[in-house]
Short mmCIF file of C-alpha atoms and ligand atoms in Angstrom, two decimals:
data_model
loop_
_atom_site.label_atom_id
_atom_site.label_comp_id
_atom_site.label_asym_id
_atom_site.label_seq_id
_atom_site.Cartn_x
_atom_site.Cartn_y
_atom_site.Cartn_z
CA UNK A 170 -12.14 16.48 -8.63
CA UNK A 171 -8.72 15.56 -9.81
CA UNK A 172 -5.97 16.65 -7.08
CA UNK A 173 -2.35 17.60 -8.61
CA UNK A 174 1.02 17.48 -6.76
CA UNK A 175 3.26 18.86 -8.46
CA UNK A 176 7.13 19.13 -7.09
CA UNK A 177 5.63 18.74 -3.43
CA UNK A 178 8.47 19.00 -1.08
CA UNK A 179 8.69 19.26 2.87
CA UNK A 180 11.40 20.25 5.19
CA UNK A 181 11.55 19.94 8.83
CA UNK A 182 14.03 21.68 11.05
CA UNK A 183 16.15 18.53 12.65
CA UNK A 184 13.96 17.62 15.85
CA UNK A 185 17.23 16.33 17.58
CA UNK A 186 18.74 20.32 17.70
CA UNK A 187 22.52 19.00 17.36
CA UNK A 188 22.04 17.93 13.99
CA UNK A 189 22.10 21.34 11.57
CA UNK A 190 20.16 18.86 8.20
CA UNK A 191 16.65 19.43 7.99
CA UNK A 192 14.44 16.44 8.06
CA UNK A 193 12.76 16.19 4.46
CA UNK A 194 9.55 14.33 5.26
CA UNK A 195 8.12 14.32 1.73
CA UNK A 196 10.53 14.78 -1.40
CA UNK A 197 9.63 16.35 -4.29
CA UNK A 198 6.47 14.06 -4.96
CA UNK A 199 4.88 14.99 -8.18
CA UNK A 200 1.31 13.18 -9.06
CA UNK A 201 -2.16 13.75 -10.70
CA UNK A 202 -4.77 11.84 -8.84
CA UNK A 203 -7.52 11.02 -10.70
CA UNK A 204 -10.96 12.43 -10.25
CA UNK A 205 -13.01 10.23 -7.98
CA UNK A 206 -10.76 7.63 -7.41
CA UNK A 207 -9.39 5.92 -3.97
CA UNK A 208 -5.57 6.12 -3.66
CA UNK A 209 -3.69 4.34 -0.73
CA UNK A 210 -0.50 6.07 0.34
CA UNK A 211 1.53 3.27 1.51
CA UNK A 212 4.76 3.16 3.36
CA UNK A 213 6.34 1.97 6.82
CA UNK A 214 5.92 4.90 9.47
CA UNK A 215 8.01 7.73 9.19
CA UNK A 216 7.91 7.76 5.50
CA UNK A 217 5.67 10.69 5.16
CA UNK A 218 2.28 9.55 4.31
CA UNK A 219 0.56 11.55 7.33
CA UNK A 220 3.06 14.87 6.35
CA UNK A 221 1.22 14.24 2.75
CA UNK A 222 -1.99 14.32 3.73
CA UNK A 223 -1.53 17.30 6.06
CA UNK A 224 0.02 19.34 2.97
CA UNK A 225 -3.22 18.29 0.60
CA UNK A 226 -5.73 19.20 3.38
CA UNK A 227 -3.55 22.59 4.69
CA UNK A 228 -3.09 21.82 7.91
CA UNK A 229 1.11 21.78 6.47
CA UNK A 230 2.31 24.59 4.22
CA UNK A 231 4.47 22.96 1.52
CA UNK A 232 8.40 24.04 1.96
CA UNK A 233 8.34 23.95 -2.27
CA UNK A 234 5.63 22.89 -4.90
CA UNK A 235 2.05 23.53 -5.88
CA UNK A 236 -1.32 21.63 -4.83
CA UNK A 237 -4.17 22.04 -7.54
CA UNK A 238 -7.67 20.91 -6.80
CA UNK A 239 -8.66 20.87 -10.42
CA UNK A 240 -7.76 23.49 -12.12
CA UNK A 241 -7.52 25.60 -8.52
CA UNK A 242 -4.60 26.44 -6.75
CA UNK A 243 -5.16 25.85 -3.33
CA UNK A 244 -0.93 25.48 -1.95
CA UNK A 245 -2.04 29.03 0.02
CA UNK A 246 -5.50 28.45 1.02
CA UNK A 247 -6.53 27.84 4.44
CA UNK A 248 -7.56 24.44 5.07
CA UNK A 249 -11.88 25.72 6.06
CA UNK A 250 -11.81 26.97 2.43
CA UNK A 251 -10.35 24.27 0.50
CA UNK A 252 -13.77 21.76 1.08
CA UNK A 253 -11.84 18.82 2.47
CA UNK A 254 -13.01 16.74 4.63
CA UNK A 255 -10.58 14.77 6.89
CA UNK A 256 -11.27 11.53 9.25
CA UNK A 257 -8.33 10.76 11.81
CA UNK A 258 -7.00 7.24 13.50
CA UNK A 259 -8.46 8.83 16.69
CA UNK A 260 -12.25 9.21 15.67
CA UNK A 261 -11.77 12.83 18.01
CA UNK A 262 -15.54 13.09 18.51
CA UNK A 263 -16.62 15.47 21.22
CA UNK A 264 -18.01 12.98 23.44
CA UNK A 265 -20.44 15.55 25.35
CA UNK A 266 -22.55 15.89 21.85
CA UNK A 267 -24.91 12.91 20.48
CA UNK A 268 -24.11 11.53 17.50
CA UNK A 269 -26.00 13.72 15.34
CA UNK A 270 -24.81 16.98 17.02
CA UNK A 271 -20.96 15.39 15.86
CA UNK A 272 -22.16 15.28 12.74
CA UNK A 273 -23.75 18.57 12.62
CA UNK A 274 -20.83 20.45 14.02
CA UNK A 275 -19.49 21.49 10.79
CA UNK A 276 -22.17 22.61 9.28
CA UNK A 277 -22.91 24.79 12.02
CA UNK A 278 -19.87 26.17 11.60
CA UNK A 279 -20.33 27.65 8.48
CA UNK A 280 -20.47 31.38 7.89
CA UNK A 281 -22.83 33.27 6.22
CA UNK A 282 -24.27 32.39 3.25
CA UNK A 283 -22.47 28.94 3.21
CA UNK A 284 -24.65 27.91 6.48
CA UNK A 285 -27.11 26.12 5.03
CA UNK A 286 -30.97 26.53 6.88
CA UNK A 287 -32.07 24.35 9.71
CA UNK A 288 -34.12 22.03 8.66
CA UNK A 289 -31.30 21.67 5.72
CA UNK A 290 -28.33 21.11 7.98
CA UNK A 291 -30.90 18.33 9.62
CA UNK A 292 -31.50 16.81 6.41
CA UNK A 293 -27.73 16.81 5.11
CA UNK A 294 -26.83 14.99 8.70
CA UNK A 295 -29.59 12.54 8.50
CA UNK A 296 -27.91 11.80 4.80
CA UNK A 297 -24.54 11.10 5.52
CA UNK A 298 -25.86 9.01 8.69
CA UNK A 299 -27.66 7.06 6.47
CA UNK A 300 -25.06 6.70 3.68
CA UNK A 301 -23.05 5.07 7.07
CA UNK A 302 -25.72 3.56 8.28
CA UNK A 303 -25.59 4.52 11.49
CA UNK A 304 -29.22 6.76 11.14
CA UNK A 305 -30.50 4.43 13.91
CA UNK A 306 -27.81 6.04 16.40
CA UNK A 307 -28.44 9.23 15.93
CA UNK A 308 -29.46 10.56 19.63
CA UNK A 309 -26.95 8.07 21.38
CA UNK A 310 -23.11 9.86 22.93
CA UNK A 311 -20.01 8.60 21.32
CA UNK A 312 -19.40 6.50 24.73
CA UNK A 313 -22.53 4.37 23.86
CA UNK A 314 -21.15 3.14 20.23
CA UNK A 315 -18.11 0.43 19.63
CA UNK A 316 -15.51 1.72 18.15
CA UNK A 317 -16.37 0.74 14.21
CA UNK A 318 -19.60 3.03 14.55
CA UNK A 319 -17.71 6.00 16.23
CA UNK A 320 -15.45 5.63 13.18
CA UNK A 321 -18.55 5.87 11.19
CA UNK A 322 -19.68 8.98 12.47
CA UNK A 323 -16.29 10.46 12.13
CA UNK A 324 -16.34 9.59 8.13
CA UNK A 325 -20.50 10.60 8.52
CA UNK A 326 -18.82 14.20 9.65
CA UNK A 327 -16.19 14.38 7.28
CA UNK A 328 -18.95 13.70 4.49
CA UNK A 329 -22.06 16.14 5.61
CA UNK A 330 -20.51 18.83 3.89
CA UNK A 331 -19.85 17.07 0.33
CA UNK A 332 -16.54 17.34 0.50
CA UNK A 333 -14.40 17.89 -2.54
CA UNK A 334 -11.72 15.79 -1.83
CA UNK A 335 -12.11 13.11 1.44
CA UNK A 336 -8.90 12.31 3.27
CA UNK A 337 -8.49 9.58 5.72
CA UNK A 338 -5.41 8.88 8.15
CA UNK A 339 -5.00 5.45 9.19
CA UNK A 340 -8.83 5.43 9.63
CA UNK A 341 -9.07 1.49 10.45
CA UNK A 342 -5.53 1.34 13.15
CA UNK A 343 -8.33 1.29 16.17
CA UNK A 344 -10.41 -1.09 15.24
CA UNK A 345 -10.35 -5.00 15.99
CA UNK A 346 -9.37 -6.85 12.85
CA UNK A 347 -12.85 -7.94 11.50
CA UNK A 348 -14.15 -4.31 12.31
CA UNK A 349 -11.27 -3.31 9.97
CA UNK A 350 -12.06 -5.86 7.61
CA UNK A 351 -15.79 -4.45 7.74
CA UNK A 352 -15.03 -0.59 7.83
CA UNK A 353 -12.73 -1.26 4.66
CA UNK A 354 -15.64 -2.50 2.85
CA UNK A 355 -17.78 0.06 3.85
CA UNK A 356 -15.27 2.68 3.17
CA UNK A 357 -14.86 1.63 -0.31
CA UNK A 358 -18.42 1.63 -0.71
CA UNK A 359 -19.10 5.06 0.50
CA UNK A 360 -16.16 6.41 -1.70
CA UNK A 361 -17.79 4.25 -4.98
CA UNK A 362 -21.21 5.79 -4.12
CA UNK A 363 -20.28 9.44 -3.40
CA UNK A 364 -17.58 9.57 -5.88
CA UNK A 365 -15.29 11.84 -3.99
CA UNK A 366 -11.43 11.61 -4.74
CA UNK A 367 -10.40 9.93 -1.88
CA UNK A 368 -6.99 9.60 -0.53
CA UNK A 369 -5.86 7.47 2.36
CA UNK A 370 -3.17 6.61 4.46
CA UNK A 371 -1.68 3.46 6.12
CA UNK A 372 1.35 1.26 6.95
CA UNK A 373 -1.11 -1.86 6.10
CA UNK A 374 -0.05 -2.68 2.52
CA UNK A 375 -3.18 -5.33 2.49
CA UNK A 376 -5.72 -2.56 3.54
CA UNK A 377 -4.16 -0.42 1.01
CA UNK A 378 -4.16 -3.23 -1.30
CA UNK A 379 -7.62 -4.30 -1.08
CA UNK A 380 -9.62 -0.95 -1.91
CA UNK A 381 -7.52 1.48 -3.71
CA UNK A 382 -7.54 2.30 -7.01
CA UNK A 383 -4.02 3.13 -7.47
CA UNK A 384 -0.86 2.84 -5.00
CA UNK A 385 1.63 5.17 -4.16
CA UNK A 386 4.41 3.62 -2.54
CA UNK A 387 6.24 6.11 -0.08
CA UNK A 388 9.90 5.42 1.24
CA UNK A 389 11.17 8.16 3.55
CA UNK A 390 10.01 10.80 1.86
CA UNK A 391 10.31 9.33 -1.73
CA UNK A 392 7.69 7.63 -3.77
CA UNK A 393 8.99 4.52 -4.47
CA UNK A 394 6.49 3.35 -7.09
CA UNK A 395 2.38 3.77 -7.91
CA UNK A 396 0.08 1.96 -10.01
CA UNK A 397 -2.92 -0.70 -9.59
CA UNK A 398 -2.28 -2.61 -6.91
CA UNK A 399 -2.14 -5.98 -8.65
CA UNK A 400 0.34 -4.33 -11.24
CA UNK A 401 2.71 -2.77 -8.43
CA UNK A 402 2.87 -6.49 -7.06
CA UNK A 403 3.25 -8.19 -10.25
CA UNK A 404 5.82 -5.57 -11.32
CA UNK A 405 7.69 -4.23 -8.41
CA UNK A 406 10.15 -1.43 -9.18
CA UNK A 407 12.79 -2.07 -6.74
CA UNK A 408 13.30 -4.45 -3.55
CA UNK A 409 11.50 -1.84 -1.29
CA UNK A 410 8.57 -2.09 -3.38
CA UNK A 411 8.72 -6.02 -3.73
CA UNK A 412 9.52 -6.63 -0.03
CA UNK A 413 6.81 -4.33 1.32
CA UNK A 414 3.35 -5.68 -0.96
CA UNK A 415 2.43 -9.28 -0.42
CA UNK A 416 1.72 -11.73 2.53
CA UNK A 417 3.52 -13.67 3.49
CA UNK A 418 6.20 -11.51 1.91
CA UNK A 419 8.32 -12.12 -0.64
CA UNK A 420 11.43 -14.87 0.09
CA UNK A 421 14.64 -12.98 -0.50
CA UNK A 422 17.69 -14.96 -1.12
CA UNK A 423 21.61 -13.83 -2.01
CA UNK A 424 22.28 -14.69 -5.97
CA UNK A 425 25.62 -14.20 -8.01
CA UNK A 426 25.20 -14.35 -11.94
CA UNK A 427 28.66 -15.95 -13.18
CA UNK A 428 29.33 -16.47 -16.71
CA UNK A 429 25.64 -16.03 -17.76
CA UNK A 430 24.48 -18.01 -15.09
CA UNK A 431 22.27 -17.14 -11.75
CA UNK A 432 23.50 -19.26 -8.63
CA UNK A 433 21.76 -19.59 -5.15
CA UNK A 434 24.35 -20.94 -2.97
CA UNK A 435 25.38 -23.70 -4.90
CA UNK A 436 22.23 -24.26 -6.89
CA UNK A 437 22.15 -23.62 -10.03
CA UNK A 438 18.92 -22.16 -11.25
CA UNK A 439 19.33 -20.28 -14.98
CA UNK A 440 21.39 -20.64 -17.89
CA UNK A 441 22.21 -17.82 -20.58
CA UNK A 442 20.49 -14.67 -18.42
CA UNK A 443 20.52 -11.68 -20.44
CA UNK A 444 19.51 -8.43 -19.26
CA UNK A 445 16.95 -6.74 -21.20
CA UNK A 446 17.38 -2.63 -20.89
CA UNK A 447 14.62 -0.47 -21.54
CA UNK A 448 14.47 2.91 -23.86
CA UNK A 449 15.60 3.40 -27.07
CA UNK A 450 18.53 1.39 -27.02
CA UNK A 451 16.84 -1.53 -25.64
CA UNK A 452 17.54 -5.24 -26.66
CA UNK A 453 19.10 -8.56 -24.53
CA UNK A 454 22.76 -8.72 -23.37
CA UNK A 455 24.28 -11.44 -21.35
CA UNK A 456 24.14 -10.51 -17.77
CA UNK A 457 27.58 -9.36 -16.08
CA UNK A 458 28.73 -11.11 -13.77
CA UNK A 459 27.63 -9.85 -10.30
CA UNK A 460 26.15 -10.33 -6.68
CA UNK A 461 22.36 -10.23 -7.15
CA UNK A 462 19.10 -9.96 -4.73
CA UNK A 463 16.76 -13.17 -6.08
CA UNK A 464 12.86 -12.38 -4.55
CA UNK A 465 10.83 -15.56 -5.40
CA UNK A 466 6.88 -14.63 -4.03
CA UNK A 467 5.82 -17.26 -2.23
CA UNK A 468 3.63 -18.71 -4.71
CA UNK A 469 6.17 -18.92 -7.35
CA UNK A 470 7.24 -22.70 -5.46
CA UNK A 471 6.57 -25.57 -7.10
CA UNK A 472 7.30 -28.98 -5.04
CA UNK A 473 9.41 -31.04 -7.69
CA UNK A 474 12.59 -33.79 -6.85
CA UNK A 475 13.93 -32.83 -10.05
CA UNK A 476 13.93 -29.09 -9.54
CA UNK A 477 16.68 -27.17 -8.88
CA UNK A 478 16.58 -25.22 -5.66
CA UNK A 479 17.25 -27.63 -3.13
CA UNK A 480 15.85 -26.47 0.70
CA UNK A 481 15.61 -27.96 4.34
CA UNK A 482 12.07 -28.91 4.70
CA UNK A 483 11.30 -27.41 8.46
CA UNK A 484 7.31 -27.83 7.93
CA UNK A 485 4.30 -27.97 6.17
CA UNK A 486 1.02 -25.91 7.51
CA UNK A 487 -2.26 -26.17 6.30
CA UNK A 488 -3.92 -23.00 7.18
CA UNK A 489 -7.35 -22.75 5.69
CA UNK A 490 -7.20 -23.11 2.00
CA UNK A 491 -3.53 -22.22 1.98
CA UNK A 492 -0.61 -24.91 2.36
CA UNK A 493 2.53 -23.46 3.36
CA UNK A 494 6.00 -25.51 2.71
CA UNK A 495 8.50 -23.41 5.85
CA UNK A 496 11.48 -24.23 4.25
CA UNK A 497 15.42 -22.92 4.73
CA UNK A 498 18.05 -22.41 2.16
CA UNK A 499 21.79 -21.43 2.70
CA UNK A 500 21.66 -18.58 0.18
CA UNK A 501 18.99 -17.39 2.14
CA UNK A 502 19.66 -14.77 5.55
CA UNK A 503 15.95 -15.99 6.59
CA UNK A 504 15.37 -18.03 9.13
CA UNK A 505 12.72 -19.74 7.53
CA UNK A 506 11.19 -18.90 3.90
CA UNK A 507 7.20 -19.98 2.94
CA UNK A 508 6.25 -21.07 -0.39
CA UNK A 509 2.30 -21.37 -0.75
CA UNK A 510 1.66 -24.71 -2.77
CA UNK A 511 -1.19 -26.81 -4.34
CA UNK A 512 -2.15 -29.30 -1.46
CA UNK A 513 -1.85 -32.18 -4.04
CA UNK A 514 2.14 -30.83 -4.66
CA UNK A 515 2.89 -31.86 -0.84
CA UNK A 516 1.53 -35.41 -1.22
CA UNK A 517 5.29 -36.51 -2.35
CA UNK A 518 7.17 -34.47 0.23
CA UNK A 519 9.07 -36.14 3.10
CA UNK A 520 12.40 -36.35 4.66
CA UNK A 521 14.17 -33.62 5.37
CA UNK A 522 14.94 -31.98 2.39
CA UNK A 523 12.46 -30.49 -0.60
CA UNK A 524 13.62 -29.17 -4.61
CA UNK A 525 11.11 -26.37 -5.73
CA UNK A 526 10.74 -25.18 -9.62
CA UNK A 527 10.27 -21.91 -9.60
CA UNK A 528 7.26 -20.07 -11.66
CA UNK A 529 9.34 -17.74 -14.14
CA UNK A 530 7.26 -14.72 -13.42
CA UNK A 531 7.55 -15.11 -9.84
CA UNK A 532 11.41 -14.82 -9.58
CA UNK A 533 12.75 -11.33 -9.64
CA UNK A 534 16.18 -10.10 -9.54
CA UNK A 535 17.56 -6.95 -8.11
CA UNK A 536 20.85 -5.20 -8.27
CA UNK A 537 23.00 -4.50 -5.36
CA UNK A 538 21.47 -0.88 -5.24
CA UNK A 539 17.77 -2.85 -4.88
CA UNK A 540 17.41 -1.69 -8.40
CA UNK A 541 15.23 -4.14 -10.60
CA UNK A 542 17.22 -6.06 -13.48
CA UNK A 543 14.51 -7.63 -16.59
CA UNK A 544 15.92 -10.46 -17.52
CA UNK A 545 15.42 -13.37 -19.77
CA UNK A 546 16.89 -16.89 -18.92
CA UNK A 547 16.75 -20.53 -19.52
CA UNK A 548 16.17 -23.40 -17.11
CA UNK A 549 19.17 -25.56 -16.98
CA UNK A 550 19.21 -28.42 -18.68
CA UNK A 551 17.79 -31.30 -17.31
CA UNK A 552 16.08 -29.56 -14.46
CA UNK A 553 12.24 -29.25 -13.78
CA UNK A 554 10.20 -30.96 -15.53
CA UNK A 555 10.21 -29.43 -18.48
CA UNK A 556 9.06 -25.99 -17.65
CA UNK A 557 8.71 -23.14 -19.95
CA UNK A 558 12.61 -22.91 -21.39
CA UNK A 559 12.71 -19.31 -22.07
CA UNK A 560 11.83 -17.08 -19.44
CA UNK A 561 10.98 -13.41 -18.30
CA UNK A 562 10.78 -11.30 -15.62
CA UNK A 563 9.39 -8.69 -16.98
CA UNK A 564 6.15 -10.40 -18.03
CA UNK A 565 3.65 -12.54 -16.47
CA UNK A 566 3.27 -15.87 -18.90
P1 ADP B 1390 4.20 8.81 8.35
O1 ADP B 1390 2.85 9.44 8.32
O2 ADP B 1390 4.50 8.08 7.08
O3 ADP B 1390 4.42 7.96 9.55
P2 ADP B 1390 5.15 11.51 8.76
O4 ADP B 1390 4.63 12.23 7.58
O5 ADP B 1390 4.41 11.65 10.04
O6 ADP B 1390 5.30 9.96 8.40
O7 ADP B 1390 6.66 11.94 9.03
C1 ADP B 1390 7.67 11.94 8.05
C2 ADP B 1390 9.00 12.37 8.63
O8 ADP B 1390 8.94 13.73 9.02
C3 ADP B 1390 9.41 11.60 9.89
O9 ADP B 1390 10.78 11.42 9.85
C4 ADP B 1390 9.01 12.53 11.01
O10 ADP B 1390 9.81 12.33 12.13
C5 ADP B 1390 9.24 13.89 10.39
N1 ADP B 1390 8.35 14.92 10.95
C6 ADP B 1390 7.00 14.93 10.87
N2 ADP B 1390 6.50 16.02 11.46
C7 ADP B 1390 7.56 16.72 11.95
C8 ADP B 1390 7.72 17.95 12.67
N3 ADP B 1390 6.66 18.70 13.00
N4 ADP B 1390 8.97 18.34 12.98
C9 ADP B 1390 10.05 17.61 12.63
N5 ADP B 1390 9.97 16.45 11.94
C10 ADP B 1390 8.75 16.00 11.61
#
């Protein structure tokens, strides 16, 4: 089942009475979710994520804009009727009731002919127990289960009534972090299996990362930016977008472009930018000169005494299979930066200072506004070892 927002808008009257503006948790958010895919609605708190889901489930009435459930318009429909099913941080199981009473609970409280028989209702709870393998738990209380399998039950009781849509609200926040690694798993394995057009919420850009489908980037209130996951990283819109996906996150670093040329402090790291614009009247022009954002993800380092961003070397850390080089620079506010190297790059560091390359694709430039600029530039001359010459941010090469 596909799920359409179209123009979704919500307005809150001001909490703090003295101020008159209304609070506009979700801003005219406009999307077609594709059937029986897993979206992750992404964004620090406060952004609107949870005031999202509420609106798609009907627990919130829209202010403006229409919610289709296929071809269905459900924006008036009372949540019991519009065959959601919804599984909270809080697993909020009634903890006087085993296991499989929890999960029964809905379908007992169907009406009519929707109430399926006994021995069906049995059958449908046994399912969904078994599809979260928890079956072997059935006649235990909530109080006897760790929190991962009380979690289970919760997404076994938002499933036993074949949902049409599954929403899930920071489902994993309780759990320790190799439960949450776990549950994520299983999630996305219970969504693949079922099929259901799943959509679900958290602050966790990896968790979000790691399962969905697609991305929707949320900035108070505004959707900053959705796509695949590995696309949205590779291609951030904006600074929000490139600050809040990868860790450890992305180095950020004050830039000016004068006379065609991007500076970092007093480094001098491309010749001849040009700014590519998009549309119809698209094409290459040399940059302006102007104060610039530089990003550089932390794998876009490369160790090299001929490169040309010079840095304080503060560390190196071996953690597992990644070696980080802490670093400082005077362009950047940071108080220290991480580039993630080859081990065999760090052989030649020592002293106290280290010159990086940078990986073209890995350096992105922003306006003053956060806006992204494409660019194209060269590597000055005599710099690197002879790197790519012509460059792009708007491609990976
Ligand atoms: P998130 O789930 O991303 O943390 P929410 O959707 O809960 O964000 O909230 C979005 C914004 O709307 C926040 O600024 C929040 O304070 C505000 N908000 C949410 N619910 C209400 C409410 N009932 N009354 C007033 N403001 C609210």
């Amino acid at each position: 089942m596909k799920i359409v927002l179209q123009n979704l808008t919500k307005r809150y009257p001001n909490r703090n009475r003295k101020i008159k503006q209304d609070v506009i948790a979700v801003n005219d958010f406009t999307f077609e979710i594709p059937d029986g895919k897993l979206i992750g609605l992404l964004g620090p708190s406060g952004c609107g994520k949870s005031t999202t889901l509420n609106m798609i489930c009907g627990l919130e009435k829209p202010s403006s804009g229409k919610i289709f459930f296929g071809e269905d318009d459900v924006t008036e429909l009372p949540p019991e009727n519009r065959g959601v099913g919804m599984v909270f941080q809080s697993y909020a199981l009634y903890p006087h009731l085993t296991v499989r009473q929890n999960i029964l609970f809905p379908l007992e409280n169907l009406k009519g002919d929707a109430r399926p028989s006994r021995e069906e209702m049995q059958k449908k709870a046994e399912e969904a127990a078994r599809l979260v393998q928890i079956d072997m738990l059935l006649d235990r209380k909530p109080s006897e289960l760790s929190g991962g399998q009380q979690q289970r039950v919760a997404i076994a009781r938002a499933l036993v009534k074949m949902p049409r849509v599954l929403l899930l609200d920071e489902p994993l926040s309780n759990l320790d972090a190799r439960l949450r690694l776990q549950t994520r798993e299983e999630i996305r394995r219970i969504q693949r299996e079922t099929g259901i057009t799943t959509v679900f919420v958290t602050h966790d850009q990896e968790e979000a990362m790691s399962i969905s489908d697609l991305i929707v980037v949320m900035e108070t209130g505004v959707v900053q930016q959705i796509g695949k996951p590995q696309e949205v990283y590779e291609n951030p819109r904006n600074l929000f977008v490139a600050k809040f996906l990868g860790t450890p996150p992305i180095n950020v670093f004050e830039g000016r472009i004068r006379g065609g040329k991007l500076y970092m402090g007093e480094d001098l790291i491309y010749e001849n930018v040009k700014e590519i614009s998009e549309g119809k009247n698209g094409g290459a022009s040399s940059a302006t000169d102007q104060t610039v954002t530089v990003g550089i993800r932390p794998e876009g380092f490369i160790p090299d005494e001929n490169g040309p961003l010079c840095c304080r070397l503060n560390a190196v850390e071996v953690m597992g299979r990644d070696t980080s080089v802490v670093f400082t620079h005077p362009a950047s506010p940071a108080k220290e930066n991480r580039a993630i190297v080859s081990s065999d790059d760090i052989r030649e560091l020592q002293g106290s200072t280290v010159n990086f390359s940078l990986k073209p694709h890995k350096v992105y430039l922003f306006r003053e506004n956060g806006e992204r600029i494409l660019y194209t530039a060269e590597a000055p001359a005599g710099k690197g070892k002879g790197r790519e010459a012509v460059l792009s941010g708007t491609e990976k090469q």
